Short mmCIF file of C-alpha atoms and ligand atoms in Angstrom, two decimals:
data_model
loop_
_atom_site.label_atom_id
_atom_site.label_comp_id
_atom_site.label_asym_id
_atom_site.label_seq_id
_atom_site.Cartn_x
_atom_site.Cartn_y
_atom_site.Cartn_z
CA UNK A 1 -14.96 -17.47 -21.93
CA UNK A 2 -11.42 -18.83 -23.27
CA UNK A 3 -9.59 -20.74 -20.49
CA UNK A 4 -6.15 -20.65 -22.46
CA UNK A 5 -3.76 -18.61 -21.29
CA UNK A 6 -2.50 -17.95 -24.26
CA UNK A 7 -6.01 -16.89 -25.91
CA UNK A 8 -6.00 -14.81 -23.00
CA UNK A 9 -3.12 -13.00 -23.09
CA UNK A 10 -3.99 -12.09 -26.77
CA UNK A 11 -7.45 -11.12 -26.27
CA UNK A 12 -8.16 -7.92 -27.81
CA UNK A 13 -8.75 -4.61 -26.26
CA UNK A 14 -8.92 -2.09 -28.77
CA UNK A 15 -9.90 0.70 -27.46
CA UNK A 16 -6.95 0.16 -24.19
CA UNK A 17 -4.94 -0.54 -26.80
CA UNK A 18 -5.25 2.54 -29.00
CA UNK A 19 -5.24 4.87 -25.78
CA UNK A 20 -1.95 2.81 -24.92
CA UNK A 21 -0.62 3.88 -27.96
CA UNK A 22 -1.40 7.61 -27.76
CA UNK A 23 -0.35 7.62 -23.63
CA UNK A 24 3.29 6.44 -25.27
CA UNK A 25 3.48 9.02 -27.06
CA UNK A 26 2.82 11.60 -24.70
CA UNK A 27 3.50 10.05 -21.33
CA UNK A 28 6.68 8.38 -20.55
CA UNK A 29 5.82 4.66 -20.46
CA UNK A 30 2.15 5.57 -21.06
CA UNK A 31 1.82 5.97 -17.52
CA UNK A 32 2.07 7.95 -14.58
CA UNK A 33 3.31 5.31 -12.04
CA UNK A 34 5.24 2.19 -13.33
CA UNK A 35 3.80 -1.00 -11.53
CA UNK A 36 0.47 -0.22 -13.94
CA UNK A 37 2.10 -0.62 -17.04
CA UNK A 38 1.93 -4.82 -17.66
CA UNK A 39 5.61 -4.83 -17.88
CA UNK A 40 5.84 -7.74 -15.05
CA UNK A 41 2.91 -9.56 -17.28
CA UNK A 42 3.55 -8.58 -20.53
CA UNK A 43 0.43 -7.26 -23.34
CA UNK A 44 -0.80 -3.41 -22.74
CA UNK A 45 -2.26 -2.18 -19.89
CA UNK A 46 -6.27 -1.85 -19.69
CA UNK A 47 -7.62 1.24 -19.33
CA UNK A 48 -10.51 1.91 -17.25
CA UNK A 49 -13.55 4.50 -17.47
CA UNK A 50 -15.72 3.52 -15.00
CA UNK A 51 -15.90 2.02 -11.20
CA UNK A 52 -18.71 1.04 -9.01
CA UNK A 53 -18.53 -1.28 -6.05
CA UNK A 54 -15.86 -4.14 -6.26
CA UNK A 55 -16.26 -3.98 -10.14
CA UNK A 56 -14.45 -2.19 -12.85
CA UNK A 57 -15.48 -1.51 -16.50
CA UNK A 58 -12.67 -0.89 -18.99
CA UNK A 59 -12.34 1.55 -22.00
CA UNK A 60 -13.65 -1.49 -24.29
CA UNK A 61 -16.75 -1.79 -22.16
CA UNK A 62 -15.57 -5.18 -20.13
CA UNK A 63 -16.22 -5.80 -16.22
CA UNK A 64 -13.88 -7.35 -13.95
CA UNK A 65 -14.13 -7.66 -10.05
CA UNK A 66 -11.50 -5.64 -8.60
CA UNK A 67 -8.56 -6.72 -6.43
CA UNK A 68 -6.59 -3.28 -6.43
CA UNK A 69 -8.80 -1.08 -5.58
CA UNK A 70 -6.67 1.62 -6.14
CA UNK A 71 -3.78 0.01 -4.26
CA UNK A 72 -5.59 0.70 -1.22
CA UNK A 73 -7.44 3.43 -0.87
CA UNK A 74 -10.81 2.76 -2.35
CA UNK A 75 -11.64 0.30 0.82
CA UNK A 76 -15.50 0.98 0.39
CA UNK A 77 -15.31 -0.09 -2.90
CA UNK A 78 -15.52 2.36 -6.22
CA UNK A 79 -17.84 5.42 -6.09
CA UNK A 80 -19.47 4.84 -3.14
CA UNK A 81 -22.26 6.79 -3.14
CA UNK A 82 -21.61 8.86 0.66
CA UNK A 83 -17.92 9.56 -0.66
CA UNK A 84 -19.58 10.95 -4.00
CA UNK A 85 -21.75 13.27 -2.40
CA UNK A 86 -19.58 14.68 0.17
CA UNK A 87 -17.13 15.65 -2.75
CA UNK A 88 -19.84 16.89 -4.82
CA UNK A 89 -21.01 19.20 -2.05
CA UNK A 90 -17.82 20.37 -1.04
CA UNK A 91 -16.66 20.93 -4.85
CA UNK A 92 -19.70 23.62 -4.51
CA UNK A 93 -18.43 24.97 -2.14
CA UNK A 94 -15.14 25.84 -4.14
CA UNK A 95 -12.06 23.55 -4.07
CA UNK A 96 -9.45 24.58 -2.62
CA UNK A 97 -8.95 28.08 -0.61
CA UNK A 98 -5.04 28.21 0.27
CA UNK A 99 -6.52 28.97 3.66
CA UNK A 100 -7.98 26.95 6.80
CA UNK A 101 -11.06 25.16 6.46
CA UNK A 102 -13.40 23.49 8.86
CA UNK A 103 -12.59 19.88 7.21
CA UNK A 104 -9.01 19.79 7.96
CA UNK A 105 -9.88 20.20 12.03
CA UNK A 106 -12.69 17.61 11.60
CA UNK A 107 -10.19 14.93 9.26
CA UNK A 108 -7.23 15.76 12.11
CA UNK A 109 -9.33 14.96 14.94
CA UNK A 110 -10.78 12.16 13.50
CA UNK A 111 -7.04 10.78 13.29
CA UNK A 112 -6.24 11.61 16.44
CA UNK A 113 -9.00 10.15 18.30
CA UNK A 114 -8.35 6.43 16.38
CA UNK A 115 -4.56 6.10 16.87
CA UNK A 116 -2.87 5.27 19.56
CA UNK A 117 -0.23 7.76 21.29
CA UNK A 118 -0.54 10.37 18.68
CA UNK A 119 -2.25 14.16 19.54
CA UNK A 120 -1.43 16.15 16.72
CA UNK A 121 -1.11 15.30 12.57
CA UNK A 122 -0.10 17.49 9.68
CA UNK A 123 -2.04 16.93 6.50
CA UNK A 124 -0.22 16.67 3.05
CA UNK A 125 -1.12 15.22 -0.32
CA UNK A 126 0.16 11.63 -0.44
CA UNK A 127 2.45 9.20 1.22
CA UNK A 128 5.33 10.04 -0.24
CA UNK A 129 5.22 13.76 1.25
CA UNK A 130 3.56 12.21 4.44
CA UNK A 131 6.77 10.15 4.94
CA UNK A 132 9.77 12.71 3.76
CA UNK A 133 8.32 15.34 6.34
CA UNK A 134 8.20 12.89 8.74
CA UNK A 135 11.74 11.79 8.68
CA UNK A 136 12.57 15.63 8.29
CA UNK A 137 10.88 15.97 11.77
CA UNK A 138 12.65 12.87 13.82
CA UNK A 139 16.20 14.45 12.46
CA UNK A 140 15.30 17.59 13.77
CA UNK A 141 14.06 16.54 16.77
CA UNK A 142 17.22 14.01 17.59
CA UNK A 143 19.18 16.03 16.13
CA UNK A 144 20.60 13.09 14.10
CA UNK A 145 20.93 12.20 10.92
CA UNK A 146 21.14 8.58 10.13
CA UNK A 147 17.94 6.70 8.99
CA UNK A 148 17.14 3.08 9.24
CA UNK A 149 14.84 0.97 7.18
CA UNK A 150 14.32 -2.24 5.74
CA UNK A 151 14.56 -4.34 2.87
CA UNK A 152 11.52 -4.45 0.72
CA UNK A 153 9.53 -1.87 2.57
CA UNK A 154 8.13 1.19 0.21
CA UNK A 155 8.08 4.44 1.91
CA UNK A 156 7.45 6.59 -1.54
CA UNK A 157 9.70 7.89 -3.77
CA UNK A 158 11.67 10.30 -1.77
CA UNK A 159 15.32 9.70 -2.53
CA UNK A 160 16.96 8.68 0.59
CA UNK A 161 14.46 6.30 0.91
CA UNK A 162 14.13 4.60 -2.52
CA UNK A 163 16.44 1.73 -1.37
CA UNK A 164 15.98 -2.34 -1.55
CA UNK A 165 12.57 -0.30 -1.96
CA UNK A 166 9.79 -3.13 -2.63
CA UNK A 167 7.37 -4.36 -5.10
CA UNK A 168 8.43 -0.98 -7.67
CA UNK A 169 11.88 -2.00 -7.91
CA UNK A 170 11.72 -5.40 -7.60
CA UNK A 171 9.36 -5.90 -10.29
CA UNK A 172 12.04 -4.00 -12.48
CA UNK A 173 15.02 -6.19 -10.88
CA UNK A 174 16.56 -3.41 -9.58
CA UNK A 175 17.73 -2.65 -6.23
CA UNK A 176 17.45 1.47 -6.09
CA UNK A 177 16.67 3.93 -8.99
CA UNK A 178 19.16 6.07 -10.77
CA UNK A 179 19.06 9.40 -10.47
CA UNK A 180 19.87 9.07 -6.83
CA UNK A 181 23.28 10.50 -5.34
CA UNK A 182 24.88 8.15 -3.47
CA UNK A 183 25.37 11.19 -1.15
CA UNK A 184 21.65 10.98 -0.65
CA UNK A 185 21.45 7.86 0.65
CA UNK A 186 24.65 7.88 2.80
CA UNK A 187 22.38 8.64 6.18
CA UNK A 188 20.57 5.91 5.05
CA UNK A 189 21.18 2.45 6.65
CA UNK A 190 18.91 -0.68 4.98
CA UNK A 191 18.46 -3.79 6.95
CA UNK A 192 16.88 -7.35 6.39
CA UNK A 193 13.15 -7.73 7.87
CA UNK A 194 12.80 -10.76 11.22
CA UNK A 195 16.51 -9.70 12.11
CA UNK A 196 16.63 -8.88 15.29
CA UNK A 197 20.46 -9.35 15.64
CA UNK A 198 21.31 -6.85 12.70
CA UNK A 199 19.18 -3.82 14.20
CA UNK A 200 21.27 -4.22 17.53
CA UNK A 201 24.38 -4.98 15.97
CA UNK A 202 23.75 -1.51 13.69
CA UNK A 203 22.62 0.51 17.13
CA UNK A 204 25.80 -1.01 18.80
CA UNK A 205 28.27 0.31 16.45
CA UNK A 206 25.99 3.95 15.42
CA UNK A 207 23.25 4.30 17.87
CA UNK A 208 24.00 7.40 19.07
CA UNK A 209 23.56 9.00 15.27
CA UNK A 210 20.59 7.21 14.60
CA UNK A 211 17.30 9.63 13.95
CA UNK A 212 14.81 6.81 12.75
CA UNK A 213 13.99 3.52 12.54
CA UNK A 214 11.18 3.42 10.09
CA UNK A 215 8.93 0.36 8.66
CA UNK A 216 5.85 -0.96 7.19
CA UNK A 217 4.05 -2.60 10.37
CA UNK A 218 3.21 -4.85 8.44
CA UNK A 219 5.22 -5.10 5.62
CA UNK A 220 2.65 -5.01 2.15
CA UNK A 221 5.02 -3.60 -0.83
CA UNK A 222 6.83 -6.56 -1.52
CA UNK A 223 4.67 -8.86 -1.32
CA UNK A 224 2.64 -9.39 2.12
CA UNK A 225 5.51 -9.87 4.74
CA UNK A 226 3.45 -10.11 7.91
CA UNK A 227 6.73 -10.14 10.86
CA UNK A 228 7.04 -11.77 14.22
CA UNK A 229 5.56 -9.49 17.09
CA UNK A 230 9.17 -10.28 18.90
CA UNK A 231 10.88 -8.35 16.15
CA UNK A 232 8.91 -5.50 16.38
CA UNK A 233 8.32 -4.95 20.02
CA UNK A 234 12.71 -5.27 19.65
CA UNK A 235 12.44 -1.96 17.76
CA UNK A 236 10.06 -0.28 19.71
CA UNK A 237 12.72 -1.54 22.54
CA UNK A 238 15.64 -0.55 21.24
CA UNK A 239 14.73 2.99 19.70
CA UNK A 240 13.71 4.08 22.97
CA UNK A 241 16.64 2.55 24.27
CA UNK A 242 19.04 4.75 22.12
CA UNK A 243 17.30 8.29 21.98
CA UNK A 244 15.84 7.59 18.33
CA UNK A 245 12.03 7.96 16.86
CA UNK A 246 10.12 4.69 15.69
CA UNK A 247 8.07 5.33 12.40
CA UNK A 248 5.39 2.85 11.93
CA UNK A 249 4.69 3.89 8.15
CA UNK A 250 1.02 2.87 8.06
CA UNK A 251 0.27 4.22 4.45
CA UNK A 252 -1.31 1.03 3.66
CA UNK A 253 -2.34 -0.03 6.75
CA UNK A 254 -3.52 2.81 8.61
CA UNK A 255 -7.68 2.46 9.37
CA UNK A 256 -7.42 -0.57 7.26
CA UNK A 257 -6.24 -3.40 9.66
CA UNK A 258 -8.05 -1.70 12.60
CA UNK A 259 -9.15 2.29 13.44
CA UNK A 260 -5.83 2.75 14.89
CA UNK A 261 -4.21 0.71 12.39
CA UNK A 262 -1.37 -1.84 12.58
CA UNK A 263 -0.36 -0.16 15.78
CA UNK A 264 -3.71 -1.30 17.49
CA UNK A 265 -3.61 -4.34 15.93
CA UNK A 266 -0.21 -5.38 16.95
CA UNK A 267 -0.49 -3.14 20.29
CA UNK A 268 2.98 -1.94 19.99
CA UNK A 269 2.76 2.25 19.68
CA UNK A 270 5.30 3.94 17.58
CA UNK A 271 6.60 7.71 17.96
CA UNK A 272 5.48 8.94 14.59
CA UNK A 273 2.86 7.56 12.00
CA UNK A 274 2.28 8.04 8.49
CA UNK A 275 -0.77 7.88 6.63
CA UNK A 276 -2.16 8.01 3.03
CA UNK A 277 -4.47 5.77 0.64
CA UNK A 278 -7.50 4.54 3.05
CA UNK A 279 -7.20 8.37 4.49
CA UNK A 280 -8.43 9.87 1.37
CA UNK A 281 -10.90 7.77 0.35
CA UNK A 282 -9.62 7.87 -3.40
CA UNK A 283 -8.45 11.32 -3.43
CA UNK A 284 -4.93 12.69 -2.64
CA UNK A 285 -4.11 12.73 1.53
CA UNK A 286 -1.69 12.05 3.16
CA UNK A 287 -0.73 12.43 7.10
CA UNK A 288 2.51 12.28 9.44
CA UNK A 289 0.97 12.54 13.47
CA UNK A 290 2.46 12.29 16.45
CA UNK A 291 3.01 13.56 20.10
CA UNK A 292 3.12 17.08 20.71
CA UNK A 293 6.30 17.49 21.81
CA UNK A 294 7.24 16.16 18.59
CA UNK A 295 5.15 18.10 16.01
CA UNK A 296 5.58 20.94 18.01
CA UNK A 297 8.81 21.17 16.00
CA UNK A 298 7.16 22.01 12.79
CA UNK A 299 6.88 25.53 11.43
CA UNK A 300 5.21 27.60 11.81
CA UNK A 301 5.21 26.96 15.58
CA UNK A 302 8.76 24.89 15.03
CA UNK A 303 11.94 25.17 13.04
CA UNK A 304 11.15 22.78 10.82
CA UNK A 305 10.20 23.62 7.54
CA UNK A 306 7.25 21.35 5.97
CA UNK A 307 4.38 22.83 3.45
CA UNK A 308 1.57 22.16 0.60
CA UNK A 309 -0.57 24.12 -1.65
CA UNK A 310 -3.11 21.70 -1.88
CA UNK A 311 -2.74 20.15 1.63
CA UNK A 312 -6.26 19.68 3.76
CA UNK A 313 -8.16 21.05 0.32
CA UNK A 314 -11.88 20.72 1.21
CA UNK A 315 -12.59 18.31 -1.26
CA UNK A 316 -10.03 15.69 -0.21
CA UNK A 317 -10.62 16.60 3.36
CA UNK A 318 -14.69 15.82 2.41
CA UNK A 319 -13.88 12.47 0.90
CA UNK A 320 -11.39 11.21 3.38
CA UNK A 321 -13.81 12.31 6.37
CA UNK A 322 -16.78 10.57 4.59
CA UNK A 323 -14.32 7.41 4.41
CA UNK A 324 -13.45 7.26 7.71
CA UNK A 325 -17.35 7.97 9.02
CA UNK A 326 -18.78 4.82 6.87
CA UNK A 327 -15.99 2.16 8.49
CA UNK A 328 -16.79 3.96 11.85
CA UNK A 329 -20.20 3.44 12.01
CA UNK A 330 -20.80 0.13 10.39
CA UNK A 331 -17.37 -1.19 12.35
CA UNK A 332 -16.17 -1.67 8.86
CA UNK A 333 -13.05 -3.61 10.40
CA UNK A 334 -14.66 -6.32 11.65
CA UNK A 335 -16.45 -6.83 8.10
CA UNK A 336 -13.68 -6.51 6.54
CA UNK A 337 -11.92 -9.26 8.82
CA UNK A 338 -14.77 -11.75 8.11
CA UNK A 339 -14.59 -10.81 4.59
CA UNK A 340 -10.79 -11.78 4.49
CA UNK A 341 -11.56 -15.45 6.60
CA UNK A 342 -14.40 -16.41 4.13
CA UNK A 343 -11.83 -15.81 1.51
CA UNK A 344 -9.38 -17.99 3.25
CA UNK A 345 -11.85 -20.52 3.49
CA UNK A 346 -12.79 -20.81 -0.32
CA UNK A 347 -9.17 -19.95 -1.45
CA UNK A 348 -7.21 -22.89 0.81
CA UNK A 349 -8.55 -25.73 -1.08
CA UNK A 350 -7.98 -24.25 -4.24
CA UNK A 351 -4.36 -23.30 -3.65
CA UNK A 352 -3.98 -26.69 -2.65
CA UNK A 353 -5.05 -28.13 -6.33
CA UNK A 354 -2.56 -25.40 -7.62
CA UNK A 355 0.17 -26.84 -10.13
CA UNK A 356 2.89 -25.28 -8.25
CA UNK A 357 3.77 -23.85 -5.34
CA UNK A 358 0.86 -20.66 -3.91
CA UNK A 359 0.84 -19.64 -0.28
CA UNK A 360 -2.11 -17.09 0.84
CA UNK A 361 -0.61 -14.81 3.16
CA UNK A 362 -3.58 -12.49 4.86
CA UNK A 363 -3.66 -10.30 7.10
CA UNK A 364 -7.71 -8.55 7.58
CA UNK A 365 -8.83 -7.26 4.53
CA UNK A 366 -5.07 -7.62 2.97
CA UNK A 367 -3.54 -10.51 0.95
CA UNK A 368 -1.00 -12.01 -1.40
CA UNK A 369 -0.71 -15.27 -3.58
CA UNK A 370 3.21 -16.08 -2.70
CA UNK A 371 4.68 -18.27 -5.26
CA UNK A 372 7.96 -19.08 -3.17
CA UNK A 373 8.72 -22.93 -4.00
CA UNK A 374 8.99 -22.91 1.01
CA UNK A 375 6.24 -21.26 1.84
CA UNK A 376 5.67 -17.86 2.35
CA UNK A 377 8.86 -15.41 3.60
CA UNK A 378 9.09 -12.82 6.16
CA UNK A 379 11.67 -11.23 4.65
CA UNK A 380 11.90 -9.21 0.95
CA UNK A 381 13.35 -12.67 -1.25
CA UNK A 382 13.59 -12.50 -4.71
CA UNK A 383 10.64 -15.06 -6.25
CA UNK A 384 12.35 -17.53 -8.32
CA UNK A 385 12.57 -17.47 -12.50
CA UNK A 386 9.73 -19.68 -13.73
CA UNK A 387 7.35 -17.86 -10.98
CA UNK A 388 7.73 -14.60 -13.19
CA UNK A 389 6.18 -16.41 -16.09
CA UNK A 390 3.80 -18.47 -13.98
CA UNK A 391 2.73 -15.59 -12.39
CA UNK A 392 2.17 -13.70 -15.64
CA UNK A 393 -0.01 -16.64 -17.27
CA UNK A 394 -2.61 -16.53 -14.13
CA UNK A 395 -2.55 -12.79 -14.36
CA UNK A 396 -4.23 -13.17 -18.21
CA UNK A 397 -6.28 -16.34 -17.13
CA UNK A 398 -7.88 -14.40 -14.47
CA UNK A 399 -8.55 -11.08 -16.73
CA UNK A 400 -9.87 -13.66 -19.00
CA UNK A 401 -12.29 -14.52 -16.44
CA UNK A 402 -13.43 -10.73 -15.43
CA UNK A 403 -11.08 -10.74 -12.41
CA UNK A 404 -8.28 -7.69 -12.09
CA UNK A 405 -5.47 -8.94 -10.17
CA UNK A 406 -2.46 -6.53 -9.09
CA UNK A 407 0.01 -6.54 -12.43
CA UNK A 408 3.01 -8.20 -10.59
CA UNK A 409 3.59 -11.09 -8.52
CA UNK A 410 4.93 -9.13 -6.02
CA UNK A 411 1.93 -6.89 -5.19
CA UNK A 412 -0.56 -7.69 -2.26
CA UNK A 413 -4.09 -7.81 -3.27
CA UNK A 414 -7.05 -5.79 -1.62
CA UNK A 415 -10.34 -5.99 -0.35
CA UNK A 416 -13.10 -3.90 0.21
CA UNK A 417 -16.66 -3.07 1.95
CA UNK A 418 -17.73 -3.75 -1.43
CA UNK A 419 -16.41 -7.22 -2.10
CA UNK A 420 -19.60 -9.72 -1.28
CA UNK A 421 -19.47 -13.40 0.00
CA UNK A 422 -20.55 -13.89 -3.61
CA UNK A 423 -17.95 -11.79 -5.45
CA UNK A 424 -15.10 -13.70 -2.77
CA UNK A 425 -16.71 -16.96 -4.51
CA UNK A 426 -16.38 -16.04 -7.96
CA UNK A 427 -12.89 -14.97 -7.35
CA UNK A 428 -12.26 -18.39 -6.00
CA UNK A 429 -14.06 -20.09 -9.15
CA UNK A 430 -12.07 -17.72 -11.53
CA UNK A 431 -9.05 -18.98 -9.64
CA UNK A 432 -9.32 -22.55 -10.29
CA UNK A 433 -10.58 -22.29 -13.89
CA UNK A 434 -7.52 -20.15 -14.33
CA UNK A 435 -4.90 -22.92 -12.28
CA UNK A 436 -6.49 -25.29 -13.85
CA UNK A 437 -5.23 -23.82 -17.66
CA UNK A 438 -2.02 -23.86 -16.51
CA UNK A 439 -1.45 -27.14 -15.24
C1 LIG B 501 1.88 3.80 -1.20
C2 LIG B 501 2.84 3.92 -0.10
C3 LIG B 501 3.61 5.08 0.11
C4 LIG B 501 3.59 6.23 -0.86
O1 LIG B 501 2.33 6.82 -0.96
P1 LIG B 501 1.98 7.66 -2.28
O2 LIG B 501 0.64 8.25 -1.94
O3 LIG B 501 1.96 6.71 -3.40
O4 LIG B 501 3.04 8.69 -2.41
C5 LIG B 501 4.39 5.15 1.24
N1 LIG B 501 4.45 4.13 2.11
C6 LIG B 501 3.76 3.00 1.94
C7 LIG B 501 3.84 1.92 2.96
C8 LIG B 501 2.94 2.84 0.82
O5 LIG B 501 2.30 1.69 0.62
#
């Protein structure tokens, strides 16, 4: 096993690298979302044929323990083998009728039965759609347009909300993508994260046009930027102060931190949530639920307009139900929450022998490795210059040592019902082998 980070970095893949090479051609970027191309890290991008558990095998036949899972959603692990067979039996059963199935009423009332304050939920095919029809629904509903959100939360790609936009964007140094008419984004209002003075200073001057205020609960695209309980209850205070809708965008953390979610966890309830990744189990869901005098809005009973060809398909519903049911009945959460302290435990000491600066930040089964020189942030900060590079050389130390860490230093890292006390340790040992080249 080479412990340079240079031998590393220039460890061959072929047979990533040759599919690389052909996705270029074909695909812009050879690949179909950015953050997975190895531009923050530099070399090519693995490619992967097979998962199973915590591990994943790439196209050149190597294993590595898995700290993505699928950027959420795989939170029992790859293939897990109840998953599996509920979408092989529902792919039987045909996959998709453009018509109501049974699986969409039992995935619905699964979510509202786990989160707080919500009675009905619309289901849709990823976050991104879960999160535009939501703020569709609290403008129609208020009757306003203005949206708020904040610095370094990720909401999807929708335009008016691909501002100071997270981990995507600030990976690529940019604050907002082109493409986007300023016109688009002129309902949109950004603010800093743990400022409580800026949200009332913005509902002072505009309250009164304000639809939204919507934000990652606990912040986990730039970075993991757990926030003060003080600042949040302050939203849930002053939205309901001022006539306007608070959107906890749970996407990430939605039956991950807890069965209902950040919003249990924290025990602050927001108007509308939004769900994706952990809902699906690994295939495409996504949800937007709330009270019914809210979703009553929505057409067909409503006037606003909100649709999907593929929405609560029996296959996705199959997998996502199958998800939910294994973290039910094993109380997956509070594994998952011992998982993430054992890894505290083994990482602490390590991060202490680091040669510069690493904070864990965790939060359950969620975590990130922050490189800021003062400790961690609660805000989106830019990391500084030399972590960039720092940052890249652990990245090929610890594929070096079989471990698959998020591409960018700005990504949180996951864990799963798959991940074993013995996997957290190897992690650990991979990590200080990897510090250790780097000193
Ligand atoms: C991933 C994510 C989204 C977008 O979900 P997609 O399924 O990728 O469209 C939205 N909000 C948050 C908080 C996310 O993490």
């Amino acid at each position: 096993m080479s412990h340079s980070p240079e031998g590393a970095a220039r460890r061959p893949h072929p047979r990533s690298q040759q599919l690389y090479e052909r996705a270029t051609r074909v695909i812009p970027g050879g690949v179909n979302s950015p953050v997975r191309a190895f531009r923050a890290v530099g070399g090519t991008p693995l490619f992967f044929t097979s998962g199973r558990g915590a591990y994943l095998t790439d196209a050149d036949g190597r294993s590595y323990l898995d700290l993505v899972c699928s950027w959420g959603p795989l939170i029992l692990g790859h293939a897990h083998p109840a998953v599996v067979e509920a979408i092989a039996q529902a792919c039987r059963q045909g996959t998709t009728f453009g018509a109501p199935c049974p699986g969409e009423v039992e995935l619905a009332e699964r979510v509202v039965a786990s989160y707080p304050g919500i009675e009905q939920v619309r289901l849709v095919s990823s976050g991104t759609e879960a999160v535009m029809s939501a703020i569709r629904l609290a403008r129609a509903f208020t009757g306003r347009d203005l949206i708020v959100k904040f610095s370094g939360c990720y909401h999807g790609h929708a335009d008016h909300l691909l501002v100071a936009a997270g981990s995507g964007l600030a990976t690529f140094g940019r604050p907002s993508s082109a493409g986007v008419p300023e016109a688009f984004t002129a309902c949109t209002r950004v603010l800093p994260l743990d400022d409580e003075a800026a949200v009332e200073e913005l509902f002072a001057r505009d309250g009164g046009r304000i639809a939204a205020v919507i934000i990652e609960p606990v912040p986990a695209n730039h970075g993991l930027l757990p926030q003060r309980r003080e600042f949040l209850e302050s939203l849930r205070a002053v939205t309901r102060r001022h006539g306007a809708l608070l959107i906890f965008d749970e996407v990430i953390s939605g039956f991950r931190l807890a069965r209902g979610g950040a919003a249990e966890r924290l025990g602050i309830v927001p108007d509308l949530a939004t769900f994706g990744k952990v809902i699906g189990g690994g295939m495409p869901v996504g949800a937007f639920a709330g009270p019914r005098e809210v979703m009553a809005r929505l057409a067909p009973d409503g006037d606003t307009y909100q649709a999907g060809t593929l929405s609560g398909n029996p296959v996705a519903m199959a997998s996502g139900i199958a998800t939910l049911d294994v973290l039910t009945g094993g109380n997956g959460w509070s594994t998952l929450e011992a998982l993430g302290a054992q890894l505290e435990g083994l990482l602490q000491p390590v991060l202490r022998e680091a040669p510069f600066p690493m904070h864990l930040v965790r939060v359950g089964s969620l975590f990130w490795l922050s490189m800021h020189e003062g400790g961690a942030p609660r805000s989106a900060a830019t990391l500084p210059q030399e972590a960039a590079g720092r940052f890249a050389a652990l990245f090929h130390a610890m594929l070096a040592e079989g471990v698959y860490l998020p591409p960018s230093a700005y990504e949180a890292c996951f864990l799963s019902l798959a991940h074993t006390a013995s996997d957290l340790e190897r992690f650990a040992q991979a990590l200080r082998h990897s510090l250790a080249t780097l000193r």
